[in-house]
């Protein structure tokens, strides 16, 4: 790729999926930081790229016709892997397995982890031990168990390091920050460390880390993040 692609990003686990892949691919990109606590994801310009007003999203200018925009992390990974021919197997069965795990992450691990994170980190104290909080914590842990079984006898999810690993890894990385240990899953612990040792992964997670704040969200930020109808 010769022309830099536009990368719309905020340093969260979902953003890291794509920042890691871009670093692994070693292709040029321009980062556009979207401060989600300020509502920058709701501008008309960004909605034209990402109708669901969520990051990450990309715009690929390295094409013959009009620039191509892609939203949703799984779709972005699929697009970039197909375009570059990297981090996805040419073997039809392994390709099929890679897509299975891509869809599993976006339909299971990601949503369950995100909802658990909400109740653990952002919900009012009265909701911390609620049925919903326990439900999502249990579902997130169930997903950890699924990965644990898959990684039995394997270094990576589809044998070779691929977009399946990249998309699943960020929501395992922050397990402890969400109050849940992964120590009972030894295959997962080893895989987490194996992926974390990759220089491109470290660069991807470090992108924009100075923008992350450890302070609690203000009421205005909470309304923007969690009050949309």
Tab-separated table of C-alpha atoms in Angstrom:
chain	number	residue	atom	x	y	z
A	1	UNK	CA	0.000	0.000	0.000
A	2	UNK	CA	1.405	3.363	-1.032
A	3	UNK	CA	-1.274	5.820	0.108
A	4	UNK	CA	-1.858	6.052	3.874
A	5	UNK	CA	-5.271	4.905	4.993
A	6	UNK	CA	-7.271	6.928	7.501
A	7	UNK	CA	-7.696	5.172	10.844
A	8	UNK	CA	-10.420	6.427	13.192
A	9	UNK	CA	-9.499	5.339	16.674
A	10	UNK	CA	-9.688	5.668	20.427
A	11	UNK	CA	-7.442	3.552	22.707
A	12	UNK	CA	-9.885	0.843	23.782
A	13	UNK	CA	-9.839	-2.938	23.268
A	14	UNK	CA	-11.895	-2.548	20.100
A	15	UNK	CA	-9.554	0.130	18.799
A	16	UNK	CA	-6.520	-2.017	19.626
A	17	UNK	CA	-7.757	-4.780	17.347
A	18	UNK	CA	-7.085	-2.590	14.334
A	19	UNK	CA	-4.074	-0.632	15.630
A	20	UNK	CA	-2.341	-3.973	16.261
A	21	UNK	CA	-3.217	-5.285	12.804
A	22	UNK	CA	-2.011	-2.104	11.119
A	23	UNK	CA	1.289	-2.352	12.979
A	24	UNK	CA	1.609	-6.034	12.092
A	25	UNK	CA	0.949	-5.264	8.437
A	26	UNK	CA	3.449	-2.379	8.504
A	27	UNK	CA	1.351	-0.271	6.163
A	28	UNK	CA	1.107	3.530	6.263
A	29	UNK	CA	-1.838	5.019	8.108
A	30	UNK	CA	-2.965	8.335	9.549
A	31	UNK	CA	-4.567	8.156	12.978
A	32	UNK	CA	-7.644	10.273	13.672
A	33	UNK	CA	-8.323	10.236	17.396
A	34	UNK	CA	-12.034	10.270	18.238
A	35	UNK	CA	-12.585	11.313	21.845
A	36	UNK	CA	-15.633	9.189	22.538
A	37	UNK	CA	-16.233	10.907	25.884
A	38	UNK	CA	-16.701	14.196	24.038
A	39	UNK	CA	-19.046	12.737	21.429
A	40	UNK	CA	-16.692	13.134	18.482
A	41	UNK	CA	-18.059	9.861	17.091
A	42	UNK	CA	-21.387	11.533	16.361
A	43	UNK	CA	-20.239	14.088	13.788
A	44	UNK	CA	-21.909	13.855	10.356
A	45	UNK	CA	-18.491	13.348	8.779
A	46	UNK	CA	-17.774	10.260	10.880
A	47	UNK	CA	-21.315	8.899	10.579
A	48	UNK	CA	-20.804	8.858	6.808
A	49	UNK	CA	-17.941	6.413	7.436
A	50	UNK	CA	-19.333	4.504	10.433
A	51	UNK	CA	-23.170	4.571	10.492
A	52	UNK	CA	-23.205	2.870	13.909
A	53	UNK	CA	-21.213	5.809	15.386
A	54	UNK	CA	-18.581	3.457	16.759
A	55	UNK	CA	-14.882	3.271	16.199
A	56	UNK	CA	-12.712	1.779	14.822
A	57	UNK	CA	-13.213	2.566	11.165
A	58	UNK	CA	-10.904	3.036	8.208
A	59	UNK	CA	-10.890	4.745	4.835
A	60	UNK	CA	-8.649	3.112	2.250
A	61	UNK	CA	-7.261	5.547	-0.338
A	62	UNK	CA	-4.999	2.989	-2.004
A	63	UNK	CA	-7.642	1.964	-4.542
A	64	UNK	CA	-8.292	2.704	-8.227
A	65	UNK	CA	-11.750	4.197	-7.779
A	66	UNK	CA	-13.295	6.183	-4.915
A	67	UNK	CA	-11.840	5.669	-1.406
A	68	UNK	CA	-13.291	2.667	0.410
A	69	UNK	CA	-14.616	3.085	3.955
A	70	UNK	CA	-14.980	0.101	6.282
A	71	UNK	CA	-16.602	0.062	9.719
A	72	UNK	CA	-16.841	-2.721	12.360
A	73	UNK	CA	-13.630	-4.342	13.576
A	74	UNK	CA	-14.318	-7.785	12.109
A	75	UNK	CA	-15.092	-6.362	8.679
A	76	UNK	CA	-11.958	-4.179	8.796
A	77	UNK	CA	-9.789	-7.181	9.655
A	78	UNK	CA	-11.344	-9.266	6.910
A	79	UNK	CA	-10.865	-6.446	4.374
A	80	UNK	CA	-7.225	-5.795	5.259
A	81	UNK	CA	-6.297	-9.473	5.452
A	82	UNK	CA	-7.818	-10.103	2.016
A	83	UNK	CA	-6.221	-7.009	0.526
A	84	UNK	CA	-2.724	-7.771	1.796
A	85	UNK	CA	-2.859	-11.568	1.828
A	86	UNK	CA	-1.429	-11.570	5.353
A	87	UNK	CA	-2.560	-13.106	8.651
A	88	UNK	CA	-5.090	-15.333	6.942
A	89	UNK	CA	-4.373	-18.776	5.522
A	90	UNK	CA	-4.767	-19.701	1.876
A	91	UNK	CA	-5.856	-23.158	3.013
A	92	UNK	CA	-9.669	-23.225	2.612
A	93	UNK	CA	-10.307	-25.095	5.878
A	94	UNK	CA	-8.057	-22.795	7.904
A	95	UNK	CA	-9.652	-19.767	6.227
A	96	UNK	CA	-13.038	-21.107	7.215
A	97	UNK	CA	-11.851	-21.555	10.803
A	98	UNK	CA	-10.398	-18.048	10.866
A	99	UNK	CA	-13.748	-16.580	9.826
A	100	UNK	CA	-15.550	-18.707	12.417
A	101	UNK	CA	-13.418	-17.232	15.182
A	102	UNK	CA	-13.719	-13.741	13.711
A	103	UNK	CA	-17.507	-13.987	13.858
A	104	UNK	CA	-17.390	-15.679	17.256
A	105	UNK	CA	-15.454	-12.757	18.691
A	106	UNK	CA	-17.773	-10.094	17.316
A	107	UNK	CA	-20.909	-12.029	18.263
A	108	UNK	CA	-19.863	-13.531	21.606
A	109	UNK	CA	-16.616	-12.553	23.308
A	110	UNK	CA	-16.710	-8.874	22.355
A	111	UNK	CA	-20.304	-8.087	23.349
A	112	UNK	CA	-20.136	-10.127	26.560
A	113	UNK	CA	-16.805	-8.585	27.581
A	114	UNK	CA	-18.037	-5.094	26.757
A	115	UNK	CA	-21.187	-5.477	28.823
A	116	UNK	CA	-19.252	-6.995	31.722
A	117	UNK	CA	-16.816	-4.066	31.528
A	118	UNK	CA	-19.742	-1.647	31.678
A	119	UNK	CA	-21.166	-3.163	34.858
A	120	UNK	CA	-17.746	-3.584	36.482
A	121	UNK	CA	-16.329	-0.169	35.621
A	122	UNK	CA	-19.238	2.200	34.986
A	123	UNK	CA	-22.552	1.002	36.421
A	124	UNK	CA	-23.887	2.570	39.648
A	125	UNK	CA	-22.867	0.738	42.801
A	126	UNK	CA	-26.447	-0.470	43.232
A	127	UNK	CA	-26.071	-2.441	39.992
A	128	UNK	CA	-22.688	-4.060	40.727
A	129	UNK	CA	-24.148	-7.294	42.131
A	130	UNK	CA	-27.286	-7.326	40.006
A	131	UNK	CA	-28.543	-10.230	37.918
A	132	UNK	CA	-27.323	-8.482	34.761
A	133	UNK	CA	-23.832	-7.900	36.186
A	134	UNK	CA	-23.518	-11.551	37.193
A	135	UNK	CA	-24.897	-12.683	33.846
A	136	UNK	CA	-22.303	-10.797	31.797
A	137	UNK	CA	-19.426	-11.749	34.094
A	138	UNK	CA	-20.464	-15.369	33.688
A	139	UNK	CA	-20.728	-15.092	29.920
A	140	UNK	CA	-17.321	-13.415	29.658
A	141	UNK	CA	-15.810	-16.219	31.747
A	142	UNK	CA	-17.578	-18.791	29.575
A	143	UNK	CA	-15.893	-17.249	26.529
A	144	UNK	CA	-12.520	-17.507	28.260
A	145	UNK	CA	-13.213	-21.199	28.740
A	146	UNK	CA	-13.998	-21.620	25.047
A	147	UNK	CA	-10.654	-20.086	24.102
A	148	UNK	CA	-8.909	-22.237	26.706
A	149	UNK	CA	-10.251	-25.404	25.082
A	150	UNK	CA	-9.447	-24.183	21.591
A	151	UNK	CA	-5.834	-23.443	22.550
A	152	UNK	CA	-5.217	-26.926	23.938
A	153	UNK	CA	-2.167	-28.176	22.029
A	154	UNK	CA	-2.006	-24.995	19.910
A	155	UNK	CA	0.123	-21.882	20.054
A	156	UNK	CA	-2.525	-19.841	18.235
A	157	UNK	CA	-6.242	-20.076	17.578
A	158	UNK	CA	-5.913	-21.318	13.992
A	159	UNK	CA	-2.439	-22.865	14.335
A	160	UNK	CA	-0.608	-19.922	12.725
A	161	UNK	CA	-0.839	-16.394	14.136
A	162	UNK	CA	-3.726	-14.693	12.358
A	163	UNK	CA	-6.475	-12.099	12.550
A	164	UNK	CA	-8.324	-14.609	14.763
A	165	UNK	CA	-5.712	-14.052	17.478
A	166	UNK	CA	-5.533	-10.308	16.933
A	167	UNK	CA	-9.281	-9.788	17.274
A	168	UNK	CA	-9.665	-11.966	20.382
A	169	UNK	CA	-6.581	-10.880	22.292
A	170	UNK	CA	-7.440	-7.325	23.485
A	171	UNK	CA	-10.477	-8.445	25.500
A	172	UNK	CA	-8.347	-11.101	27.188
A	173	UNK	CA	-5.558	-8.617	27.878
A	174	UNK	CA	-7.783	-6.514	30.138
A	175	UNK	CA	-9.411	-9.365	32.062
A	176	UNK	CA	-7.717	-8.435	35.326
A	177	UNK	CA	-8.713	-4.788	34.882
A	178	UNK	CA	-12.308	-6.010	34.723
A	179	UNK	CA	-11.937	-7.854	38.017
A	180	UNK	CA	-11.629	-11.377	36.612
A	181	UNK	CA	-8.474	-13.491	36.732
A	182	UNK	CA	-7.529	-15.764	33.843
A	183	UNK	CA	-5.131	-17.797	35.999
A	184	UNK	CA	-7.435	-20.819	35.910
A	185	UNK	CA	-6.927	-21.001	32.140
A	186	UNK	CA	-3.253	-21.981	31.592
A	187	UNK	CA	-3.487	-22.274	27.796
A	188	UNK	CA	-5.016	-18.806	27.659
A	189	UNK	CA	-2.373	-17.356	29.982
A	190	UNK	CA	0.420	-18.710	27.765
A	191	UNK	CA	-1.280	-17.456	24.587
A	192	UNK	CA	-1.863	-14.010	26.094
A	193	UNK	CA	1.854	-13.718	26.917
A	194	UNK	CA	2.893	-15.118	23.532
A	195	UNK	CA	0.895	-12.498	21.653
A	196	UNK	CA	1.919	-9.705	24.044
A	197	UNK	CA	5.591	-10.367	23.291
A	198	UNK	CA	5.150	-9.319	19.665
A	199	UNK	CA	6.618	-5.821	19.048
A	200	UNK	CA	3.751	-4.853	16.706
A	201	UNK	CA	1.233	-5.764	19.407
A	202	UNK	CA	3.050	-3.579	21.916
A	203	UNK	CA	3.081	-0.678	19.457
A	204	UNK	CA	-0.612	-1.138	18.702
A	205	UNK	CA	-1.625	-1.074	22.367
A	206	UNK	CA	0.612	1.944	23.007
A	207	UNK	CA	-1.012	4.023	20.270
A	208	UNK	CA	-2.632	7.028	21.920
A	209	UNK	CA	-2.185	5.687	25.448
A	210	UNK	CA	-1.462	9.208	26.687
A	211	UNK	CA	-5.089	10.039	25.842
A	212	UNK	CA	-6.500	7.444	28.222
A	213	UNK	CA	-7.621	8.810	31.558
A	214	UNK	CA	-7.713	6.957	34.862
A	215	UNK	CA	-10.225	9.387	36.376
A	216	UNK	CA	-13.921	8.453	36.521
A	217	UNK	CA	-16.122	9.682	33.696
A	218	UNK	CA	-17.920	12.947	34.344
A	219	UNK	CA	-21.723	13.012	34.268
A	220	UNK	CA	-21.549	14.709	30.864
A	221	UNK	CA	-19.276	11.987	29.490
A	222	UNK	CA	-21.499	9.251	30.911
A	223	UNK	CA	-24.519	10.790	29.207
A	224	UNK	CA	-22.665	10.809	25.888
A	225	UNK	CA	-21.303	7.267	26.256
A	226	UNK	CA	-24.279	5.521	27.808
A	227	UNK	CA	-27.315	7.736	27.291
A	228	UNK	CA	-27.891	7.341	23.568
A	229	UNK	CA	-31.350	6.269	22.434
